[in-house]
Structure formats: C-alpha cells, structure tokens
Short mmCIF file of C-alpha atoms and ligand atoms in Angstrom, two decimals:
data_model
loop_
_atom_site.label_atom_id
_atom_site.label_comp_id
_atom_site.label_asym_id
_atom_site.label_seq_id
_atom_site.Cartn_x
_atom_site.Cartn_y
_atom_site.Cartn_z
CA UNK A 25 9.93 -15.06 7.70
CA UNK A 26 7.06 -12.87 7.87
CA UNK A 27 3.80 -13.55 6.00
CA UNK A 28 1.79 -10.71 4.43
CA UNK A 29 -1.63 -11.41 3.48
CA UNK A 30 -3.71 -9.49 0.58
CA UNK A 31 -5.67 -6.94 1.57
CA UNK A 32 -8.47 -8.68 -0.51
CA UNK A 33 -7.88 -12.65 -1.67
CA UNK A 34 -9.80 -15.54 -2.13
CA UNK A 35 -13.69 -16.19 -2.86
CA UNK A 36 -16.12 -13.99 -4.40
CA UNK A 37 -19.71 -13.65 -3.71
CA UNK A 38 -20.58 -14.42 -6.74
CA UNK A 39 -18.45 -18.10 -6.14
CA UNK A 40 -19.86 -17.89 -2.82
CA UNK A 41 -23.41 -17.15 -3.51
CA UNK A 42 -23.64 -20.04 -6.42
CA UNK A 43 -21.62 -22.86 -3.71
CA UNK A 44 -24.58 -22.13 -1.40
CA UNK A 45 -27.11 -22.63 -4.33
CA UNK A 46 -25.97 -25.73 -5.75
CA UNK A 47 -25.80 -27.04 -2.29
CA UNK A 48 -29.01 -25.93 -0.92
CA UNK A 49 -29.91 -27.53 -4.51
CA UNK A 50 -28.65 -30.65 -3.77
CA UNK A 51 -30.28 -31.50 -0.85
CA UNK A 52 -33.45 -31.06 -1.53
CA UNK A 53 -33.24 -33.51 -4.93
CA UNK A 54 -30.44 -35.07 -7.02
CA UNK A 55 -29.14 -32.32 -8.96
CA UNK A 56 -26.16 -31.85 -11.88
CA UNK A 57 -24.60 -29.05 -12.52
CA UNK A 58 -23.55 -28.03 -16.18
CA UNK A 59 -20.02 -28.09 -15.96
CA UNK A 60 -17.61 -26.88 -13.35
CA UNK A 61 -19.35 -25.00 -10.61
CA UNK A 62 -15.80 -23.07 -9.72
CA UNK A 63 -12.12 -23.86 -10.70
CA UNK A 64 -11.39 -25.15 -7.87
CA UNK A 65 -10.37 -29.07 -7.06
CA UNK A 66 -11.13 -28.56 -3.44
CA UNK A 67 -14.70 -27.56 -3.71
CA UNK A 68 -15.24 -29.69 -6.52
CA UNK A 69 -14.34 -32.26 -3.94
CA UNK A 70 -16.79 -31.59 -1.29
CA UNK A 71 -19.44 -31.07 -3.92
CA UNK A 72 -19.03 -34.39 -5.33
CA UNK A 73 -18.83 -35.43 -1.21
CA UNK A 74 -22.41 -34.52 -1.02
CA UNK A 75 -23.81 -36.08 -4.04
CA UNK A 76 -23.45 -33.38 -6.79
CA UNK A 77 -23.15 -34.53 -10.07
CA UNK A 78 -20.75 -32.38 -12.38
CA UNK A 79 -21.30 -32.71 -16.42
CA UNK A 80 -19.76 -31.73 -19.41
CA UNK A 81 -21.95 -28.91 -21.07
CA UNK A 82 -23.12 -31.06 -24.19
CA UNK A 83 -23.70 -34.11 -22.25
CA UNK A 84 -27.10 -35.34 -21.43
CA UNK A 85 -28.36 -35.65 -18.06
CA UNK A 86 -29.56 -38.37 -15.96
CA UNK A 87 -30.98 -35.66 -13.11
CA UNK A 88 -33.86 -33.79 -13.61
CA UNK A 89 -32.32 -30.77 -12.41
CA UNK A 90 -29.49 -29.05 -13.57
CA UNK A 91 -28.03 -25.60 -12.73
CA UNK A 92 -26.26 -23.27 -14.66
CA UNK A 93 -22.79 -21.99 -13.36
CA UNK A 94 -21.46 -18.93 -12.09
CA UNK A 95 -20.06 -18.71 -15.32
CA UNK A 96 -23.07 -17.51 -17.34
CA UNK A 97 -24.51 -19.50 -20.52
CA UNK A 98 -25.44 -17.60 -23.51
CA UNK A 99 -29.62 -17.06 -23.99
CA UNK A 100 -29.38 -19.48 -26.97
CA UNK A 101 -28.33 -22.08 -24.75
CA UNK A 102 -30.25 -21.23 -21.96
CA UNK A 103 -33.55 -21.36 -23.67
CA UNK A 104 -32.68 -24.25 -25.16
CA UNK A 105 -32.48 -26.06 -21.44
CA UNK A 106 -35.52 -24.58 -20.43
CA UNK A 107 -37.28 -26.45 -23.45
CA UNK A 108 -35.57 -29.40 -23.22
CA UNK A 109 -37.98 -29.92 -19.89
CA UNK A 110 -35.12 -30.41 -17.60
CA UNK A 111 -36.02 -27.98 -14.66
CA UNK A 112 -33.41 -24.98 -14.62
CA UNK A 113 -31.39 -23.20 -11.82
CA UNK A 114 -29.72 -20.39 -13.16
CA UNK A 115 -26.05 -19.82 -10.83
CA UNK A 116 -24.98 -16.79 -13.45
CA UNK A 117 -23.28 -14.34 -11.10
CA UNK A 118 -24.59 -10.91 -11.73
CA UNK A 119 -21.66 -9.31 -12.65
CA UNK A 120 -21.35 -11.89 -15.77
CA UNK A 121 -24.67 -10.82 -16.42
CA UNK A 122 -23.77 -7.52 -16.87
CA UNK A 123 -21.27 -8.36 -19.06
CA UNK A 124 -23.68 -10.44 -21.48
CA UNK A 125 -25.68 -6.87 -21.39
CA UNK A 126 -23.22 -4.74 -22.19
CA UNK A 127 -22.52 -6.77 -25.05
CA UNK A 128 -26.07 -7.15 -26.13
CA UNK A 129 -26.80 -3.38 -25.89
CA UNK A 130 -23.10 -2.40 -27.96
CA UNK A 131 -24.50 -5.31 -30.89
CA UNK A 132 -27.95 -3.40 -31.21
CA UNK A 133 -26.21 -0.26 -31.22
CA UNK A 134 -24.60 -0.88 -34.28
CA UNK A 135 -20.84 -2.08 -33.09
CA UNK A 136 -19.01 -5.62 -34.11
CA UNK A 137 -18.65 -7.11 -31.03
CA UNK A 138 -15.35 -8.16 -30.09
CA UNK A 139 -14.47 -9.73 -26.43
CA UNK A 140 -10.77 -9.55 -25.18
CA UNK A 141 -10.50 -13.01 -22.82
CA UNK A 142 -9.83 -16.44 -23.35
CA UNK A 143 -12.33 -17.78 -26.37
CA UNK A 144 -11.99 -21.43 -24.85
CA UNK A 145 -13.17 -20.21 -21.68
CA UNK A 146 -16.72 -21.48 -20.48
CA UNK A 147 -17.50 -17.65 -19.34
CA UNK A 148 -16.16 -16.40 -23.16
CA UNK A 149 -17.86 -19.14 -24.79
CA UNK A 150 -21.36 -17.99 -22.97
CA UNK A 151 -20.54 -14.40 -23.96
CA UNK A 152 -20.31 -14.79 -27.55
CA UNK A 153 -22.77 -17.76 -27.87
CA UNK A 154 -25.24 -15.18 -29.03
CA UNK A 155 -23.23 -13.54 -31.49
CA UNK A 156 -21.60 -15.51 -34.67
CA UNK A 157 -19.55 -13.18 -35.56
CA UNK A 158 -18.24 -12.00 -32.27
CA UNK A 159 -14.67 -12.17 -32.41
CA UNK A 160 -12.63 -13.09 -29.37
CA UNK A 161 -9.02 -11.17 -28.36
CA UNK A 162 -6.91 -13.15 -25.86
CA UNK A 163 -3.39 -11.39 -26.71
CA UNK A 164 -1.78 -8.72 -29.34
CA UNK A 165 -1.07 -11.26 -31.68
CA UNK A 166 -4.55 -12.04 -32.19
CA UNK A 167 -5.28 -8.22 -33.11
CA UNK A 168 -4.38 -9.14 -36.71
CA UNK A 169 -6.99 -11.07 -37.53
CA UNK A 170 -9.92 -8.70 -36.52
CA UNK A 171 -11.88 -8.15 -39.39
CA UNK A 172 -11.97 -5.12 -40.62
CA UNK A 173 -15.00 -3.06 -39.19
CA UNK A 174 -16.25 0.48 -39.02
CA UNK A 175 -17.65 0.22 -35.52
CA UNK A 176 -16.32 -1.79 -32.95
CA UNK A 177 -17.95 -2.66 -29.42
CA UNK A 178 -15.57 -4.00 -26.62
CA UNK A 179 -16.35 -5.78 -23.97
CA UNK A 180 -14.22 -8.20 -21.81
CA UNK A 181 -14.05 -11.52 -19.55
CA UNK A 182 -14.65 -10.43 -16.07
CA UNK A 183 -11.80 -12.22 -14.50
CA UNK A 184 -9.45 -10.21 -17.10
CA UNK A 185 -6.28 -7.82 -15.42
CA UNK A 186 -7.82 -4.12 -16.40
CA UNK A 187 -4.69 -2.89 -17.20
CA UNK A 188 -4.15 -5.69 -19.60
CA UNK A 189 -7.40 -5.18 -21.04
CA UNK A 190 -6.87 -1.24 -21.54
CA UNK A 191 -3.44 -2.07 -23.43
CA UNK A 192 -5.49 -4.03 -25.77
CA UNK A 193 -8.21 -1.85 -26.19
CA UNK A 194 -5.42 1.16 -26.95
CA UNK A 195 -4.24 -1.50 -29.25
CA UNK A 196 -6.83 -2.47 -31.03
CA UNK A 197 -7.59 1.37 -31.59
CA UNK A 198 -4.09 1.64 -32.85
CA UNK A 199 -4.43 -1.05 -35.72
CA UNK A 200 -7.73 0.38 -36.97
CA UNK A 201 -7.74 4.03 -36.76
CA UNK A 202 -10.63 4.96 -38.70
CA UNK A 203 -12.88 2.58 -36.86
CA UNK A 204 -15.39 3.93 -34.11
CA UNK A 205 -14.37 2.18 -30.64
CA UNK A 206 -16.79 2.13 -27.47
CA UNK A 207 -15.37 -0.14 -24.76
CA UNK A 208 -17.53 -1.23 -21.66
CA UNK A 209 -15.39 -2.27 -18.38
CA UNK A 210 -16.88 -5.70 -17.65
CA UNK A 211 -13.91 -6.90 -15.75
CA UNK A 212 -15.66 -7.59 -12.14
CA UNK A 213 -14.84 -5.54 -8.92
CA UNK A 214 -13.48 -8.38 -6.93
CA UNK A 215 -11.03 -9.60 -10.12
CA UNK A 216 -9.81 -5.38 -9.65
CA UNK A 217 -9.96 -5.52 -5.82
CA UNK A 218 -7.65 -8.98 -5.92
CA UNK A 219 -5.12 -7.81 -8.65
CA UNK A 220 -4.76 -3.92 -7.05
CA UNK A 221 -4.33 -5.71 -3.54
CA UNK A 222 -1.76 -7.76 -5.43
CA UNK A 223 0.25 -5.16 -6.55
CA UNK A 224 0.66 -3.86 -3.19
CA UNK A 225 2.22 -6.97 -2.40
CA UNK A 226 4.26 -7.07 -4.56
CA UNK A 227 5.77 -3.87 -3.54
CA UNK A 228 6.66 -5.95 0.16
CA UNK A 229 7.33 -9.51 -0.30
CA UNK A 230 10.01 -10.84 -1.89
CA UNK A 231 7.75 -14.12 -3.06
CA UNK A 232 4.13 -14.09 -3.31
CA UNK A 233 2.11 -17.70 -2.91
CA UNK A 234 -1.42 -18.24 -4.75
CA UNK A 235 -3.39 -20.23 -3.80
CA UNK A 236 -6.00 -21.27 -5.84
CA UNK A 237 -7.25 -24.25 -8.97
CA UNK A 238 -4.94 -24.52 -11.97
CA UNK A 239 -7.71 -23.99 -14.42
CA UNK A 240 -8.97 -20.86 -12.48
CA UNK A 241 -8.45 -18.04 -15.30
CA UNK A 242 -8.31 -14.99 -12.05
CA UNK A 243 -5.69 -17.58 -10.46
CA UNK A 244 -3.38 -17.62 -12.90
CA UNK A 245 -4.07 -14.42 -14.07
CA UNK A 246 -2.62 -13.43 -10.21
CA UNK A 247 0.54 -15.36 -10.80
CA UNK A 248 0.98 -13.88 -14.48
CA UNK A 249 0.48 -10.13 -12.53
CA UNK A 250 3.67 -11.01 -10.48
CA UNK A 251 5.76 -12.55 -12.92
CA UNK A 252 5.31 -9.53 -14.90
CA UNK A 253 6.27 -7.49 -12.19
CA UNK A 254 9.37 -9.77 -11.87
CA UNK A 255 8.25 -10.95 -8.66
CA UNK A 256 8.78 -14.78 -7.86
CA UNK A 257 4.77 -16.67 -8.09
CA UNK A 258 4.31 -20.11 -6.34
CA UNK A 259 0.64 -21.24 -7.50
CA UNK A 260 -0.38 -23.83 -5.26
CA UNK A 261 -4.23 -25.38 -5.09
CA UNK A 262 -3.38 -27.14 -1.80
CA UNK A 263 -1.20 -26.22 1.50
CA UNK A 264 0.40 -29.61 1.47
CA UNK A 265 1.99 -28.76 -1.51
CA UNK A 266 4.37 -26.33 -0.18
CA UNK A 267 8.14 -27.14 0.27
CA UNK A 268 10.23 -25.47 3.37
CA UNK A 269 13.51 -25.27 1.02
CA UNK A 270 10.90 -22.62 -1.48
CA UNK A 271 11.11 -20.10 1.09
CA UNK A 272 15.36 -20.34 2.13
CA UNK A 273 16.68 -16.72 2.39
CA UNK A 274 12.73 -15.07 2.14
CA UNK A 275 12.10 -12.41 4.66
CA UNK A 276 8.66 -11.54 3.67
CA UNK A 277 6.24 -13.80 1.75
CA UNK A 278 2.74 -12.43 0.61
CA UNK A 279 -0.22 -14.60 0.26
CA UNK A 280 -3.01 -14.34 -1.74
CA UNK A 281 -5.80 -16.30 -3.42
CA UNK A 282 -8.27 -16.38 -6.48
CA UNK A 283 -12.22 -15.81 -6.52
CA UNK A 284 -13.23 -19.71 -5.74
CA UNK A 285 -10.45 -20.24 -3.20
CA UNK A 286 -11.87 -20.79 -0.18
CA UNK A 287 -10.86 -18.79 2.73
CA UNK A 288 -10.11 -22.32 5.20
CA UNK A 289 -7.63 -23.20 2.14
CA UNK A 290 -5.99 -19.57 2.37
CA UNK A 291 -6.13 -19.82 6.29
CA UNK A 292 -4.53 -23.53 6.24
CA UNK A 293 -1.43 -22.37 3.95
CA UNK A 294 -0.58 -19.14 6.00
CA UNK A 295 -0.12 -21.60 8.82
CA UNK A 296 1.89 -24.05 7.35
CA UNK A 297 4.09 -21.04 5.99
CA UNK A 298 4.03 -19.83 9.63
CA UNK A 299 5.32 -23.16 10.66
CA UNK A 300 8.37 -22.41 8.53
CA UNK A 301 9.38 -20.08 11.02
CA UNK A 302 11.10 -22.72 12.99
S1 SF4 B 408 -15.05 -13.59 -10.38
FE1 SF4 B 408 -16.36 -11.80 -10.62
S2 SF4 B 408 -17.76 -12.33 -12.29
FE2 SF4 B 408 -16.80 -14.26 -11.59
S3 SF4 B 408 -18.24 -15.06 -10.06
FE3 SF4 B 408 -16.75 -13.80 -8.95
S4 SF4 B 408 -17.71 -11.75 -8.82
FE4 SF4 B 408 -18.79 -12.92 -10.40
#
C-alpha cells in the first residue's frame, strides 16, 4: 500500500500563530481563553497540560486575562471585554479579520448582509454579531427564507469549500433576480490550498484519511469534499484510531489534514499506515 500525502495539509498560520500566543500567554500569568482555541482534542490537551484555562464564551472568568480566539469575536463583543476590565489578547487570525471587513464595508455600502457558513459556528456567530439582521446561508434549503432585499452583500466563513460557496452565491442570484448581488471571497487561502490539494488526491488514492478534530468545520468540510467526489473518507483525530482491516485490498491511500492538525499528528498516522505494509 502506498501512502500519498497532500501537497498542502494540516495547520495554518493563523492556528499556528494563535497556539504560540496563548502559550507564550500562559506562561507569563494564568490566562483563559474564550472558548476553544482550535478544534482540535489534541492541542486542547497540551494546552490544558500547561495550565490554560478554556471557557465557554458567556461564562465569567476567574483569570484576569483572557484571549480571544483565532476565530474572531464581533466588535460588540470585543469592546464589551475590554470594558469589563479583564485585560484582552486578541488571537483573531487576519484572514477572519478580513472577512469581518468585507462585511462591514458591503453593510455601509448599502447591501443586506448575508453570510453563507454555519450560523452556530463561533467564527459565523462573530461575523454577524454586529449585524441583526444579517442572515446566515449554510445550504440551498435555507435560500428560501432570505428576506426579500434589493441589494444583497455576500460574504462567507473562511473555512467554507469555494466551489460550494460559488454554487450558492449563483443560487441565491437565481431565487432573486432583480436583486443587486456583490460577493466578497472571504474563504481563506490555506482552506483553498487544503481542498485543491485534496482534489488531487482524490484523483490517486483509492481512500483518503483526515486527520483532524470532529468539531473542526475545514475537517469535515475535507471529508464532505471526498464523499462528494465518491471517494471513500476515514476522519480520524488520532493515529491510534486506525484499523489494519480499513485498508484490505487499498493500493494507494492519501493523507491529509485540517488547519489545527498538527503536523506530529499527520506525521504519526502516515507511519502507522506505513506499518500496514507488513
Ligand atoms: S483556517 Fe484560515 S481563517 Fe482560520 S485561522 Fe487558519 S488561516 Fe485563519
């Protein structure tokens, strides 16, 4: 059995970049961090390991510090910690950042903003938090319910497939065909870079493992990529989890992992697949 890897897999520097804050964070004085830093049990794990407290986003804190995830908060909520005297480290990747922009500058320009992504999302919920009316699009059937507007303003989660995203956008346009529609791409380079490498893949393996947290919207959004391709998807968070008898009859297995999979979890399973050589 030969094992393929992705051309590009795993973390993210924006994951990256906001693991090396909270810990450099954490050392220097007890520190929570407003929800899940990343999707991801493993580095959840060695977080907690070195004394980081995770919270809920509502709940109050016992730490004088808190940061604010990767994910992105919307301003409402971030000038609301800033207030509340807790001292404030902001972890928003910059490319979520954008996307909180684009939305901003489409809502002063006139258009309704609608987001296509998963409204229970922390990253979604952030995105919209500034905007009551923003309405959120996860899937066609939720095109039916868009109120009826004469300017619409797109925008979408940046760990979103952009082909998925287009097909709604089309659609959307479709359903209201009088209505004005500017669409910003917000979907994030390494979410494209991870789901083109993917379709490569798919093109060579006859099964392709992810690795990566079962809550981890790109994650799953990997393993939805292949099944729509009609390619067999094993999501895995952990290498121990894989079974010899998954792989009977596979020539070529690809490999590949979401944006806060770390690459010594990525590394570790294309071992133990190599071990199913013998
Ligand atoms: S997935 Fe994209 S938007 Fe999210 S942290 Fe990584 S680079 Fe930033």
């Amino acid at each position: 059995m030969k094992v393929v890897v992705a051309e590009h897999f795993g973390i993210c520097f924006g994951v990256r970049d906001a693991i090396a804050q909270a810990q450099a964070l954490a050392r220097a004085a007890p520190l929570t961090i407003l929800g899940e830093l990343v999707h991801n049990p493993i580095v959840r794990e060695q977080l907690r390991a070195r004394g980081v407290r995770e919270e809920a986003f509502d709940n109050t804190t016992q730490t004088s510090r808190v940061m604010i995830t990767a994910h992105g908060t919307s301003d409402k909520r971030r000038d609301a910690l800033n207030k509340s005297g807790l001292v404030v480290a902001d972890g928003t990747c910059p490319l979520v950042r954008y996307a909180h922009e684009q939305l901003k500058r489409l809502v002063q320009a006139g258009y309704f903003p609608v987001v296509i992504g998963l409204a229970n999302h922390v990253e979604v919920r952030g995105l919209v938090g500034d905007f009551a009316d923003a309405f959120v699009i996860n899937e066609s059937a939720d095109i039916g319910n868009l109120p009826a507007r004469p300017r619409y303003g797109i925008i979408s989660q940046t760990t979103q497939p952009i082909d998925r995203v287009r097909a709604l956008v089309s659609e959307i346009a479709r359903a209201h065909p009088s209505a004005e529609i500017r669409f910003a791409d917000t979907v994030c380079k390494p979410t494209k870079d991870r789901q083109l490498a993917l379709k490569k893949l798919i093109e060579v393996a006859d099964v392709i493992v992810v690795v990566g947290g079962r809550q981890s919207n790109n994650t799953r959004q990997l393993v939805e990529t292949c099944r729509a391709a009609g390619k067999r998807a094993l999501h895995i968070e952990r290498p121990e989890e894989l079974q010899p008898e998954w792989f009977r009859g596979v020539r070529v297995v690809g490999l590949t992992g979401g944006t806060s999979t770390l690459p010594e979890t990525v590394e570790a399973v294309r071992q133990r697949l190599e071990e199913f050589h013998d």
